[in-house]
Coordinates of C-alpha atoms in Angstrom, one line a residue:
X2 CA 54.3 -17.0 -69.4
X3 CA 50.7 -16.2 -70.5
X4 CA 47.7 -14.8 -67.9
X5 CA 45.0 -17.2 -67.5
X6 CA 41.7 -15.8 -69.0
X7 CA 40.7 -16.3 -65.1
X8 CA 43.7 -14.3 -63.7
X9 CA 42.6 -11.8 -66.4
X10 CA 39.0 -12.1 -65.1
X11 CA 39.8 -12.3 -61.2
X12 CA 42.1 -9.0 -61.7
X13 CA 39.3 -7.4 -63.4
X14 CA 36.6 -8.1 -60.5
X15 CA 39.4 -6.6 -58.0
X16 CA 40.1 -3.5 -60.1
X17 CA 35.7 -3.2 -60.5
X18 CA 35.6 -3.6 -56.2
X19 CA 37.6 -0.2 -55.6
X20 CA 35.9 1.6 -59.0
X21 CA 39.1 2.1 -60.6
X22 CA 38.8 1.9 -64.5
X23 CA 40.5 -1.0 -65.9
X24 CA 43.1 0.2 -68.4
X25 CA 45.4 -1.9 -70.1
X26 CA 48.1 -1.8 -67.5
X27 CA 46.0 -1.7 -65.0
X28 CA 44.5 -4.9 -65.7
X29 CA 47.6 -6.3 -66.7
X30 CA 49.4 -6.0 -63.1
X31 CA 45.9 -6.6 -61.2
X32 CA 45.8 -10.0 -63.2
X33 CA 49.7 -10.7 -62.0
X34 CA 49.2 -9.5 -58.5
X35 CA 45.7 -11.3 -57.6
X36 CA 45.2 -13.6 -60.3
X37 CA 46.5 -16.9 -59.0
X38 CA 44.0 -15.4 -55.5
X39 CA 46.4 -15.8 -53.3
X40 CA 48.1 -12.9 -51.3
X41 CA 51.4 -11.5 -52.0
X42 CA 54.3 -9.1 -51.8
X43 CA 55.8 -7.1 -54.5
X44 CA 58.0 -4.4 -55.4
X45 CA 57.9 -2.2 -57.8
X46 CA 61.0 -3.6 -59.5
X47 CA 60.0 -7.1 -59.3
X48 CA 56.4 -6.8 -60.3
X49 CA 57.8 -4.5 -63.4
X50 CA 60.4 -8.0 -64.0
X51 CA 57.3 -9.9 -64.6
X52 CA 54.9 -7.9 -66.9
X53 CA 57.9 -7.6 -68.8
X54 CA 58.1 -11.6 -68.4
X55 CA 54.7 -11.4 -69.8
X56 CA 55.0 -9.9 -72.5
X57 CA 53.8 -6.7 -71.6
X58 CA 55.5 -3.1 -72.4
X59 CA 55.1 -1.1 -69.4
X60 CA 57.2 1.3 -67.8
X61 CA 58.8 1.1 -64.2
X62 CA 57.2 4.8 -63.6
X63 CA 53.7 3.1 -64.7
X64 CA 54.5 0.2 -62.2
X65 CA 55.0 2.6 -59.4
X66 CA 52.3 5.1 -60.5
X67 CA 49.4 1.9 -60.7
X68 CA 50.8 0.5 -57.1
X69 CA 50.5 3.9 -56.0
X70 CA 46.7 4.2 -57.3
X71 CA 45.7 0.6 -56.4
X72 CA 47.2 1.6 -52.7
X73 CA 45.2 4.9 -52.7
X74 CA 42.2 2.6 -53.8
X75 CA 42.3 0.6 -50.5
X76 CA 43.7 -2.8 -52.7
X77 CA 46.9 -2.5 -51.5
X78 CA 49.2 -1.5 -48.4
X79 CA 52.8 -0.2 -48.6
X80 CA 55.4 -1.8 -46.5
X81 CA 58.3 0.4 -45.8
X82 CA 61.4 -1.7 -44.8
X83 CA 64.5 0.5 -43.3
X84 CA 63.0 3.5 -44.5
X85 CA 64.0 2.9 -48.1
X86 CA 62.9 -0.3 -49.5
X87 CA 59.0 -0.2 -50.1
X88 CA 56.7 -3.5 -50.8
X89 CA 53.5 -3.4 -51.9
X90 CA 51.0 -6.4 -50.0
X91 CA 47.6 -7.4 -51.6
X92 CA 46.5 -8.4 -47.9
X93 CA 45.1 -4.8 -47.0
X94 CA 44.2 -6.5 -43.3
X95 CA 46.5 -5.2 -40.3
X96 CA 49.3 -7.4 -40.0
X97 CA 52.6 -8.0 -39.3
X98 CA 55.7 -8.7 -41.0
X99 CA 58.5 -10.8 -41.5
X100 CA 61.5 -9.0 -43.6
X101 CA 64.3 -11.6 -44.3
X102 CA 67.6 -9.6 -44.6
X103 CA 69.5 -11.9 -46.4
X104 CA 67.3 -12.3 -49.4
X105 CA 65.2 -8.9 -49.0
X106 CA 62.3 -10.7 -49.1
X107 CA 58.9 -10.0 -46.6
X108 CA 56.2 -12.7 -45.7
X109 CA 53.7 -12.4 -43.8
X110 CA 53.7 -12.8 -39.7
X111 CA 51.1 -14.8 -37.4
X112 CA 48.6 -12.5 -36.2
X113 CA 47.6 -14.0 -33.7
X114 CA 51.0 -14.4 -32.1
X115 CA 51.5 -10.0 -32.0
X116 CA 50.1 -8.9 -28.8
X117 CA 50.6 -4.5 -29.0
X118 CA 49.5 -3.9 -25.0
X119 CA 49.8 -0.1 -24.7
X120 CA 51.1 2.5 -27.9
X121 CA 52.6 6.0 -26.6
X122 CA 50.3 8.9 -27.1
X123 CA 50.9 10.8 -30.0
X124 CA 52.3 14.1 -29.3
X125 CA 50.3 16.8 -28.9
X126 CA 47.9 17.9 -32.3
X127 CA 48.5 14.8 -33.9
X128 CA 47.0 11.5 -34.2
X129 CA 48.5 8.0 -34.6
X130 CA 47.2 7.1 -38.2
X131 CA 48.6 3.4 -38.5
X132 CA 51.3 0.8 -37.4
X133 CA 53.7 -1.3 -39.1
X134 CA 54.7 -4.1 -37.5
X135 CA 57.8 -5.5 -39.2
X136 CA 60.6 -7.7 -38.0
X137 CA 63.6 -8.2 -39.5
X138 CA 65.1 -12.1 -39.4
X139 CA 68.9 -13.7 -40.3
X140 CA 69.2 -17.1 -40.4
X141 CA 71.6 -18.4 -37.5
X142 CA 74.7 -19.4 -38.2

């Protein structure tokens, strides 16, 4: 599998938006993760699986360092599923989540269908920062 000279140029254009230096890694993932310019959900392990696919020697500690940085850059948002199991989403817009337990997987949620009416205050000398919406589905049986 080879990165379009597009995917290569649309990753570049992200990583330029959020001034972070386009290294050879970093461009690599950028051009896997927004290259096709559509939206998606990663982990670290299975966006590691496809630069690897690619053709590309990169560590799993890069994979997780450059998610980290592209998350601290505003181009990403974690997803933190049971505590545990973290996904990285290229949609940076508040959201929520779908997290299918049988195949681990997380897709996005309607919007427009998440009404939040009232949040608790947050205890005293602290501050609600953010809120993850994320609901786990089985199929029926």
């Amino acid at each position: 599998m080879t990165v379009s000279p597009e995917a290569t140029q649309r990753g570049s254009q992200w990583l330029a938006g959020a001034g972070l230096r386009p290294t050879r890694q970093r461009l690599s993932l950028a051009s896997l993760l927004v290259g096709d310019g559509k939206d998606r959900h990663v982990t670290a392990e299975s966006l590691f699986a496809a630069v690897r696919e690619n053709g590309e020697s990169v560590s799993l500690a890069t994979v997780y360092n450059t998610l980290r940085a592209f998350c601290d850059a505003g181009l990403m948002q974690e997803v933190t599923v049971d505590g545990s199991k973290s996904y990285f989403d290229t949609n940076t817009h508040d959201h929520p989540h779908f997290f299918w337990e049988e195949d681990g997987m997380l897709t996005d949620a309607p919007a427009d269908q998440l009404k939040i009416v009232q949040l608790p205050d947050a205890p005293e000398g602290a501050e609600i920062s953010a809120v993850d919406v994320v609901i786990k589905l089985r199929r029926k049986a």
